Amino acid sequence: MIYFDNSATTKPHPEVIESFAKVSANYFANPSSIHPLGGQVEKLLEAARQQAADLIGVLKETLIFTSGGTEGNNTAIKGVALEHQSRGKHIITTQAEHPSIYDTCSSLEKLGFEITYMPVAEDGTVSAADVENSIRKDTILVTMMQVNNEIGSIQPVEEIGNVLKKYPKVLFHVDAVQGLGKVPLNLSDTGIDLCTFSGHKIHGLKGTGLLYVNHTAKLYPLLHGGSQEYGIRSGTENVAGAVSFVKALRLIKEKQNHQKDNMLKTLHDKLMKGLRQLEDIEINSPSDGANHIVHFSVPGMKPEVIIHSLSQKEIYISTKSACSSRSLTESQVLAACGKSKEIASSGLRISFSYENTEEEIDIFMKELKKAIKQFKEALR
Ligand SMILES: Cc1ncc(COP(=O)(O)O)c(C=O)c1O
């Protein structure tokens, strides 16, 4: 099997599954219970939080364990909106966001918030100057992703954060779900107030994640109850999920720090070179995008046909993003990048993990060429 759909989800690492099973079996008590068993579990949870903080380079008290990217983004955006609405009701985002940002922002329009959906350049990015120009007196939040999940473009979030430092009342939220462990991001002193991570994109388990909330960012909680997770996310903690997330985080950070010969770049450049040699293909990813995501279109050909043909050879890739791949409409991200309807509705995404190899790309290219040839012959 060749699995090139790692931006949809990754295969959990065996050590992650093992740590989830061990914690579930041996540390089942409620961390809020005052008996010694509860105390042990609480200690374990806080040790996991400290380890995550060390790996990310932030203070332990700034990290909230969540169920993943969608929850992190909703908690950050709605939390800022509801907490700070007396100061202003204007939020800035971009036209190329994942639905967990885009739709969360548009849902707030029903509550009287005004959203600026910034247009993006052809490569999917916005400039720090354009973000600054969109700020108004009533702006309370800027929210955007670090790495685009469809085409891999990298937003200059650290640069934007630095500009936003001039506006202390405007909070800055970054969705780093696709970048974690693959594209560096510095959270200390870059003006980023909130940052979302998800476990299942880094060989962790589905239903696990982390939200960074710095001390200046007060949030209105989505979930009220027992005041767990510093009162931002009530509910008995998923300790096994949290510990397994931190295991996945440690493993991916090790890969990122010690990757041999910049493996993802080698894979990226080899695939790009192969695709550029095919005349029937249009590459939609910017050449300076993230190394683990390559997006292209085969105009005139339904992406499902290629997906189906490759699946028969046990090669797995995606059409646009998993969340929207069942909808028949064109990709909103590609449309925002100014691509034609034909290109925007015929996209295919390859997304790598550190486990993929150059040999797999050779096999993929061979099978892709065959699939395109067969399709053309069938049309004759
Ligand atoms: C950029 C981005 N943000 C958020 C999410 C949602 O994350 P989760 O699946 O953990 O809810 C995804 C998932 O594909 C994503 O790609």
Tab-separated table of C-alpha atoms and ligand atoms in Angstrom:
chain	number	residue	atom	x	y	z
A	1	MET	CA	0.000	0.000	0.000
A	2	ILE	CA	1.140	3.556	-0.749
A	3	TYR	CA	-0.505	6.089	1.557
A	4	PHE	CA	-0.223	9.644	0.265
A	5	ASP	CA	-3.192	11.116	2.178
A	6	ASN	CA	-1.462	12.225	5.361
A	7	SER	CA	-3.103	15.652	5.446
A	8	ALA	CA	-6.473	13.924	5.773
A	9	THR	CA	-5.180	11.766	8.584
A	10	THR	CA	-2.109	9.743	9.501
A	11	LYS	CA	-1.636	6.176	10.641
A	12	PRO	CA	-1.292	6.195	14.452
A	13	HIS	CA	2.187	5.310	15.670
A	14	PRO	CA	2.230	1.951	17.551
A	15	GLU	CA	3.832	3.655	20.583
A	16	VAL	CA	0.947	6.143	20.643
A	17	ILE	CA	-1.631	3.353	20.664
A	18	GLU	CA	0.349	1.563	23.358
A	19	SER	CA	0.482	4.626	25.606
A	20	PHE	CA	-3.275	5.208	25.142
A	21	ALA	CA	-4.009	1.582	26.101
A	22	LYS	CA	-1.662	1.645	29.111
A	23	VAL	CA	-3.016	4.893	30.526
A	24	SER	CA	-6.631	3.799	29.928
A	25	ALA	CA	-6.025	0.524	31.783
A	26	ASN	CA	-3.808	1.732	34.622
A	27	TYR	CA	-4.744	5.355	35.196
A	28	PHE	CA	-8.504	5.245	34.906
A	29	ALA	CA	-9.353	7.356	37.956
A	30	ASN	CA	-10.796	10.838	37.604
A	31	PRO	CA	-7.974	13.383	37.960
A	32	SER	CA	-10.306	15.596	40.038
A	33	SER	CA	-10.874	12.868	42.644
A	34	ILE	CA	-9.085	13.651	45.882
A	35	HIS	CA	-8.048	10.056	46.677
A	36	PRO	CA	-4.519	8.911	45.781
A	37	LEU	CA	-5.592	7.225	42.530
A	38	GLY	CA	-7.041	10.525	41.294
A	39	GLY	CA	-3.877	12.313	42.434
A	40	GLN	CA	-1.705	9.960	40.380
A	41	VAL	CA	-3.775	10.584	37.268
A	42	GLU	CA	-3.681	14.329	37.801
A	43	LYS	CA	0.102	14.156	38.129
A	44	LEU	CA	0.330	12.193	34.903
A	45	LEU	CA	-1.850	14.713	33.068
A	46	GLU	CA	0.208	17.645	34.313
A	47	ALA	CA	3.458	15.880	33.432
A	48	ALA	CA	2.094	15.388	29.893
A	49	ARG	CA	1.161	19.070	29.716
A	50	GLN	CA	4.657	20.069	30.881
A	51	GLN	CA	6.247	17.833	28.254
A	52	ALA	CA	4.041	19.337	25.540
A	53	ALA	CA	4.998	22.819	26.740
A	54	ASP	CA	8.713	21.966	26.578
A	55	LEU	CA	8.342	20.504	23.090
A	56	ILE	CA	6.424	23.518	21.771
A	57	GLY	CA	8.431	26.097	23.703
A	58	VAL	CA	5.643	27.708	25.732
A	59	LEU	CA	4.515	27.788	29.386
A	60	LYS	CA	2.576	24.793	30.687
A	61	GLU	CA	-0.322	26.986	31.883
A	62	THR	CA	-0.983	28.101	28.300
A	63	LEU	CA	-1.942	24.641	27.008
A	64	ILE	CA	-5.466	23.196	26.909
A	65	PHE	CA	-6.022	19.589	25.807
A	66	THR	CA	-8.862	19.397	23.268
A	67	SER	CA	-10.470	16.871	20.942
A	68	GLY	CA	-8.637	18.205	17.862
A	69	GLY	CA	-8.423	20.951	15.299
A	70	THR	CA	-12.113	21.699	14.872
A	71	GLU	CA	-12.607	22.126	18.601
A	72	GLY	CA	-9.430	24.192	18.965
A	73	ASN	CA	-10.475	26.589	16.208
A	74	ASN	CA	-14.050	26.917	17.499
A	75	THR	CA	-12.868	27.450	21.077
A	76	ALA	CA	-10.412	30.132	20.008
A	77	ILE	CA	-12.645	32.042	17.586
A	78	LYS	CA	-15.978	31.867	19.405
A	79	GLY	CA	-14.175	32.220	22.737
A	80	VAL	CA	-12.558	35.513	21.693
A	81	ALA	CA	-15.704	36.750	19.957
A	82	LEU	CA	-18.013	36.153	22.909
A	83	GLU	CA	-15.535	37.352	25.553
A	84	HIS	CA	-14.459	40.554	23.821
A	85	GLN	CA	-17.610	41.600	21.936
A	86	SER	CA	-18.087	44.659	24.126
A	87	ARG	CA	-14.833	46.007	22.644
A	88	GLY	CA	-15.763	45.343	19.034
A	89	LYS	CA	-17.399	42.862	16.691
A	90	HIS	CA	-14.996	42.784	13.760
A	91	ILE	CA	-12.943	39.688	12.884
A	92	ILE	CA	-10.410	39.255	10.076
A	93	THR	CA	-9.773	35.961	8.307
A	94	THR	CA	-8.970	34.872	4.728
A	95	GLN	CA	-10.944	33.381	1.867
A	96	ALA	CA	-8.780	30.247	1.843
A	97	GLU	CA	-9.450	28.826	5.306
A	98	HIS	CA	-10.428	25.368	6.465
A	99	PRO	CA	-14.189	25.198	7.228
A	100	SER	CA	-13.431	25.015	10.953
A	101	ILE	CA	-12.260	28.634	10.688
A	102	TYR	CA	-14.293	29.884	7.717
A	103	ASP	CA	-17.654	28.487	8.810
A	104	THR	CA	-17.013	29.335	12.464
A	105	CYS	CA	-16.465	32.954	11.451
A	106	SER	CA	-19.521	33.012	9.200
A	107	SER	CA	-21.648	31.492	11.989
A	108	LEU	CA	-20.767	34.568	14.073
A	109	GLU	CA	-22.295	36.847	11.435
A	110	LYS	CA	-25.667	35.591	12.679
A	111	LEU	CA	-24.740	36.990	16.111
A	112	GLY	CA	-23.969	40.420	14.691
A	113	PHE	CA	-20.228	40.084	14.104
A	114	GLU	CA	-18.692	41.489	10.941
A	115	ILE	CA	-16.116	39.356	9.189
A	116	THR	CA	-13.525	40.506	6.661
A	117	TYR	CA	-12.627	37.545	4.434
A	118	MET	CA	-9.343	38.755	2.956
A	119	PRO	CA	-8.661	37.778	-0.648
A	120	VAL	CA	-5.509	35.701	-1.122
A	121	ALA	CA	-2.844	35.929	-3.817
A	122	GLU	CA	-2.494	33.184	-6.436
A	123	ASP	CA	-0.242	31.255	-4.047
A	124	GLY	CA	-2.898	31.303	-1.291
A	125	THR	CA	-1.159	33.815	0.965
A	126	VAL	CA	-1.919	37.278	2.340
A	127	SER	CA	0.669	39.907	3.208
A	128	ALA	CA	1.256	41.331	6.669
A	129	ALA	CA	0.669	44.823	5.213
A	130	ASP	CA	-2.749	43.804	3.845
A	131	VAL	CA	-3.713	42.319	7.208
A	132	GLU	CA	-2.702	45.556	8.900
A	133	ASN	CA	-4.739	47.567	6.396
A	134	SER	CA	-7.828	45.474	7.229
A	135	ILE	CA	-7.671	46.359	10.928
A	136	ARG	CA	-10.428	48.651	12.174
A	137	LYS	CA	-11.103	50.296	15.527
A	138	ASP	CA	-13.541	47.502	16.380
A	139	THR	CA	-11.296	44.572	15.302
A	140	ILE	CA	-10.863	41.993	18.057
A	141	LEU	CA	-9.379	38.989	16.267
A	142	VAL	CA	-7.307	37.908	13.264
A	143	THR	CA	-7.565	34.167	12.538
A	144	MET	CA	-5.900	32.097	9.809
A	145	MET	CA	-4.088	28.854	9.114
A	146	GLN	CA	-0.300	28.466	9.000
A	147	VAL	CA	-0.183	25.834	6.235
A	148	ASN	CA	-3.036	25.518	3.781
A	149	ASN	CA	-4.516	22.024	3.940
A	150	GLU	CA	-5.291	21.862	0.211
A	151	ILE	CA	-2.343	23.417	-1.583
A	152	GLY	CA	0.301	23.690	1.152
A	153	SER	CA	0.920	27.430	0.931
A	154	ILE	CA	2.596	28.850	4.022
A	155	GLN	CA	1.136	32.048	5.447
A	156	PRO	CA	3.728	34.438	6.876
A	157	VAL	CA	2.112	34.101	10.316
A	158	GLU	CA	5.185	35.081	12.330
A	159	GLU	CA	5.554	38.239	10.262
A	160	ILE	CA	1.828	38.990	10.619
A	161	GLY	CA	2.061	38.364	14.379
A	162	ASN	CA	4.940	40.802	14.648
A	163	VAL	CA	2.912	43.500	12.890
A	164	LEU	CA	-0.091	42.762	15.136
A	165	LYS	CA	2.029	43.411	18.250
A	166	LYS	CA	1.348	47.082	17.525
A	167	TYR	CA	-2.365	46.369	18.151
A	168	PRO	CA	-2.492	44.781	21.624
A	169	LYS	CA	-6.294	44.701	21.589
A	170	VAL	CA	-6.364	42.555	18.438
A	171	LEU	CA	-5.802	38.898	19.277
A	172	PHE	CA	-4.101	36.638	16.726
A	173	HIS	CA	-5.125	32.992	16.295
A	174	VAL	CA	-3.196	30.566	14.088
A	175	ASP	CA	-4.422	27.138	12.984
A	176	ALA	CA	-1.209	25.084	12.888
A	177	VAL	CA	-2.947	21.740	12.307
A	178	GLN	CA	-1.182	21.068	8.994
A	179	GLY	CA	2.169	22.549	9.951
A	180	LEU	CA	2.832	20.795	13.266
A	181	GLY	CA	5.996	18.689	13.102
A	182	LYS	CA	6.646	19.690	9.497
A	183	VAL	CA	6.870	23.465	9.158
A	184	PRO	CA	8.599	25.369	11.997
A	185	LEU	CA	6.519	27.803	14.037
A	186	ASN	CA	7.815	29.912	16.879
A	187	LEU	CA	5.160	30.805	19.461
A	188	SER	CA	7.373	32.781	21.793
A	189	ASP	CA	7.435	36.484	21.094
A	190	THR	CA	5.903	36.289	17.611
A	191	GLY	CA	2.633	37.979	18.534
A	192	ILE	CA	0.605	34.769	18.220
A	193	ASP	CA	-1.940	34.600	21.047
A	194	LEU	CA	-3.743	31.381	20.233
A	195	CYS	CA	-2.689	28.320	18.260
A	196	THR	CA	-4.515	25.103	17.326
A	197	PHE	CA	-2.983	21.630	16.967
A	198	SER	CA	-4.532	18.248	16.168
A	199	GLY	CA	-3.302	14.776	17.132
A	200	HIS	CA	-4.456	12.688	14.209
A	201	LYS	CA	-2.389	14.672	11.688
A	202	ILE	CA	0.844	13.724	13.522
A	203	HIS	CA	0.328	9.947	13.925
A	204	GLY	CA	-1.674	10.518	17.106
A	205	LEU	CA	-5.250	9.444	17.735
A	206	LYS	CA	-8.434	11.018	16.448
A	207	GLY	CA	-10.184	13.014	19.143
A	208	THR	CA	-6.952	14.455	20.575
A	209	GLY	CA	-5.447	17.915	20.239
A	210	LEU	CA	-4.079	20.982	21.928
A	211	LEU	CA	-4.909	24.669	22.032
A	212	TYR	CA	-2.294	27.250	23.014
A	213	VAL	CA	-3.839	30.264	24.784
A	214	ASN	CA	-1.398	32.858	26.007
A	215	HIS	CA	-1.991	34.799	29.192
A	216	THR	CA	-3.391	37.895	27.539
A	217	ALA	CA	-6.077	35.997	25.609
A	218	LYS	CA	-9.192	35.585	27.718
A	219	LEU	CA	-11.768	33.224	26.235
A	220	TYR	CA	-15.463	32.677	26.822
A	221	PRO	CA	-15.643	28.883	27.233
A	222	LEU	CA	-17.691	26.775	24.826
A	223	LEU	CA	-18.158	24.144	27.513
A	224	HIS	CA	-19.181	25.044	31.042
A	225	GLY	CA	-19.130	22.568	33.879
A	226	GLY	CA	-16.435	21.370	36.263
A	227	SER	CA	-13.898	24.034	35.204
A	228	GLN	CA	-11.286	21.569	34.012
A	229	GLU	CA	-8.491	22.772	31.688
A	230	TYR	CA	-8.248	26.185	33.397
A	231	GLY	CA	-11.998	26.638	33.023
A	232	ILE	CA	-11.758	26.840	29.231
A	233	ARG	CA	-12.867	23.280	28.547
A	234	SER	CA	-15.004	21.646	31.209
A	235	GLY	CA	-15.522	17.899	31.204
A	236	THR	CA	-13.607	14.987	32.698
A	237	GLU	CA	-10.242	14.986	31.008
A	238	ASN	CA	-9.305	12.419	28.364
A	239	VAL	CA	-6.032	11.664	30.125
A	240	ALA	CA	-5.116	8.708	27.921
A	241	GLY	CA	-5.791	10.871	24.862
A	242	ALA	CA	-3.671	13.711	26.248
A	243	VAL	CA	-0.742	11.428	27.112
A	244	SER	CA	-0.938	9.715	23.721
A	245	PHE	CA	-1.048	13.117	21.991
A	246	VAL	CA	2.143	14.181	23.749
A	247	LYS	CA	3.793	10.894	22.747
A	248	ALA	CA	2.883	11.613	19.105
A	249	LEU	CA	4.154	15.175	19.499
A	250	ARG	CA	7.501	13.996	20.876
A	251	LEU	CA	7.915	11.454	18.070
A	252	ILE	CA	7.097	13.922	15.276
A	253	LYS	CA	9.317	16.622	16.788
A	254	GLU	CA	12.194	14.109	16.845
A	255	LYS	CA	11.550	13.374	13.162
A	256	GLN	CA	11.373	17.089	12.359
A	257	ASN	CA	14.608	17.846	14.210
A	258	HIS	CA	16.622	14.898	12.972
A	259	GLN	CA	15.154	14.205	9.547
A	260	LYS	CA	17.720	12.596	7.300
A	261	ASP	CA	18.697	14.719	4.294
A	262	ASN	CA	15.522	16.753	4.638
A	263	MET	CA	13.365	13.817	3.604
A	264	LEU	CA	10.133	15.710	2.945
A	265	LYS	CA	11.914	18.156	0.646
A	266	THR	CA	13.487	15.296	-1.301
A	267	LEU	CA	10.050	13.710	-1.775
A	268	HIS	CA	8.470	17.058	-2.673
A	269	ASP	CA	11.083	17.984	-5.265
A	270	LYS	CA	11.024	14.551	-6.859
A	271	LEU	CA	7.241	14.593	-7.181
A	272	MET	CA	7.175	18.171	-8.505
A	273	LYS	CA	9.824	17.283	-11.096
A	274	GLY	CA	7.842	14.220	-12.211
A	275	LEU	CA	4.577	16.156	-12.449
A	276	ARG	CA	6.174	19.037	-14.373
A	277	GLN	CA	7.168	16.572	-17.072
A	278	LEU	CA	3.531	15.655	-17.724
A	279	GLU	CA	1.893	17.962	-20.210
A	280	ASP	CA	-1.673	17.219	-19.041
A	281	ILE	CA	-1.146	18.534	-15.541
A	282	GLU	CA	-1.415	21.899	-13.837
A	283	ILE	CA	0.364	22.220	-10.504
A	284	ASN	CA	-1.601	24.307	-8.002
A	285	SER	CA	0.816	24.272	-5.057
A	286	PRO	CA	3.266	27.156	-4.845
A	287	SER	CA	6.883	26.026	-5.291
A	288	ASP	CA	7.793	27.580	-1.930
A	289	GLY	CA	4.901	25.882	-0.122
A	290	ALA	CA	5.124	23.178	2.536
A	291	ASN	CA	7.113	20.148	1.434
A	292	HIS	CA	4.493	17.620	2.481
A	293	ILE	CA	1.582	18.860	0.326
A	294	VAL	CA	1.456	18.849	-3.463
A	295	HIS	CA	-1.758	19.716	-5.250
A	296	PHE	CA	-2.385	19.453	-8.979
A	297	SER	CA	-5.223	19.300	-11.477
A	298	VAL	CA	-5.713	17.201	-14.572
A	299	PRO	CA	-8.034	19.481	-16.559
A	300	GLY	CA	-10.883	17.676	-18.277
A	301	MET	CA	-10.538	14.623	-16.094
A	302	LYS	CA	-12.750	13.876	-13.123
A	303	PRO	CA	-10.502	13.502	-10.051
A	304	GLU	CA	-12.595	10.558	-8.830
A	305	VAL	CA	-11.568	8.596	-11.934
A	306	ILE	CA	-7.892	8.935	-11.031
A	307	ILE	CA	-8.529	8.244	-7.350
A	308	HIS	CA	-10.449	5.099	-8.276
A	309	SER	CA	-7.837	3.893	-10.731
A	310	LEU	CA	-4.968	4.464	-8.242
A	311	SER	CA	-6.946	2.856	-5.406
A	312	GLN	CA	-7.082	-0.349	-7.427
A	313	LYS	CA	-3.282	-0.387	-7.160
A	314	GLU	CA	-3.525	0.383	-3.434
A	315	ILE	CA	-2.279	3.940	-3.883
A	316	TYR	CA	-4.298	6.395	-1.804
A	317	ILE	CA	-4.515	10.120	-2.529
A	318	SER	CA	-7.233	12.798	-2.105
A	319	THR	CA	-9.380	15.209	-4.001
A	320	LYS	CA	-9.074	18.613	-2.286
A	321	SER	CA	-9.478	18.154	1.494
A	322	ALA	CA	-11.127	15.220	3.201
A	323	CYS	CA	-13.692	17.468	4.887
A	324	SER	CA	-15.047	18.773	1.622
A	325	SER	CA	-14.095	16.015	-0.826
A	326	ARG	CA	-17.595	14.589	-0.897
A	327	SER	CA	-19.098	17.843	-2.046
A	328	LEU	CA	-19.267	18.137	-5.808
A	329	THR	CA	-18.582	21.829	-5.941
A	330	GLU	CA	-15.227	23.319	-6.826
A	331	SER	CA	-12.586	23.849	-4.172
A	332	GLN	CA	-13.193	27.129	-2.345
A	333	VAL	CA	-9.445	27.439	-1.741
A	334	LEU	CA	-8.546	27.093	-5.426
A	335	ALA	CA	-11.329	29.473	-6.400
A	336	ALA	CA	-9.936	31.995	-3.880
A	337	CYS	CA	-6.499	31.572	-5.511
A	338	GLY	CA	-8.066	32.679	-8.793
A	339	LYS	CA	-8.122	29.255	-10.479
A	340	SER	CA	-10.706	28.564	-13.181
A	341	LYS	CA	-13.742	26.438	-12.386
A	342	GLU	CA	-12.259	23.572	-14.398
A	343	ILE	CA	-9.011	23.603	-12.406
A	344	ALA	CA	-10.793	24.217	-9.111
A	345	SER	CA	-13.014	21.186	-9.614
A	346	SER	CA	-10.371	18.750	-10.871
A	347	GLY	CA	-7.803	18.919	-8.086
A	348	LEU	CA	-5.831	16.067	-6.556
A	349	ARG	CA	-3.769	16.253	-3.378
A	350	ILE	CA	-0.734	14.218	-2.420
A	351	SER	CA	0.324	14.582	1.209
A	352	PHE	CA	3.395	12.943	2.676
A	353	SER	CA	4.491	11.718	6.068
A	354	TYR	CA	8.081	11.025	7.121
A	355	GLU	CA	7.354	7.349	6.372
A	356	ASN	CA	7.006	7.815	2.604
A	357	THR	CA	9.840	6.933	0.220
A	358	GLU	CA	11.210	7.959	-3.166
A	359	GLU	CA	10.383	4.492	-4.538
A	360	GLU	CA	6.731	5.121	-3.728
A	361	ILE	CA	6.842	8.258	-5.863
A	362	ASP	CA	8.278	6.269	-8.779
A	363	ILE	CA	5.404	3.788	-8.530
A	364	PHE	CA	2.852	6.583	-8.149
A	365	MET	CA	4.118	8.448	-11.232
A	366	LYS	CA	4.021	5.274	-13.312
A	367	GLU	CA	0.446	4.504	-12.279
A	368	LEU	CA	-0.682	8.125	-12.688
A	369	LYS	CA	0.606	8.198	-16.272
A	370	LYS	CA	-1.195	4.926	-16.995
A	371	ALA	CA	-4.466	6.245	-15.521
A	372	ILE	CA	-4.325	9.440	-17.606
A	373	LYS	CA	-3.497	7.480	-20.777
A	374	GLN	CA	-6.373	5.039	-20.218
A	375	PHE	CA	-8.774	7.894	-19.637
A	376	LYS	CA	-7.717	9.631	-22.847
A	377	GLU	CA	-8.028	6.427	-24.852
A	378	ALA	CA	-11.517	5.853	-23.477
A	379	LEU	CA	-12.510	9.311	-24.735
A	380	ARG	CA	-11.423	8.583	-28.307
B	1	LIG	C1	-6.004	23.249	8.501
B	1	LIG	C2	-6.942	22.388	9.278
B	1	LIG	N1	-7.548	22.899	10.350
B	1	LIG	C3	-8.390	22.158	11.103
B	1	LIG	C4	-8.682	20.864	10.769
B	1	LIG	C5	-9.637	20.087	11.608
B	1	LIG	O1	-8.924	19.212	12.463
B	1	LIG	P1	-9.629	17.959	13.160
B	1	LIG	O2	-9.862	16.943	12.082
B	1	LIG	O3	-8.634	17.505	14.187
B	1	LIG	O4	-10.887	18.440	13.777
B	1	LIG	C6	-8.089	20.292	9.640
B	1	LIG	C7	-8.413	18.922	9.224
B	1	LIG	O5	-8.239	18.530	8.105
B	1	LIG	C8	-7.188	21.076	8.879
B	1	LIG	O6	-6.595	20.603	7.794
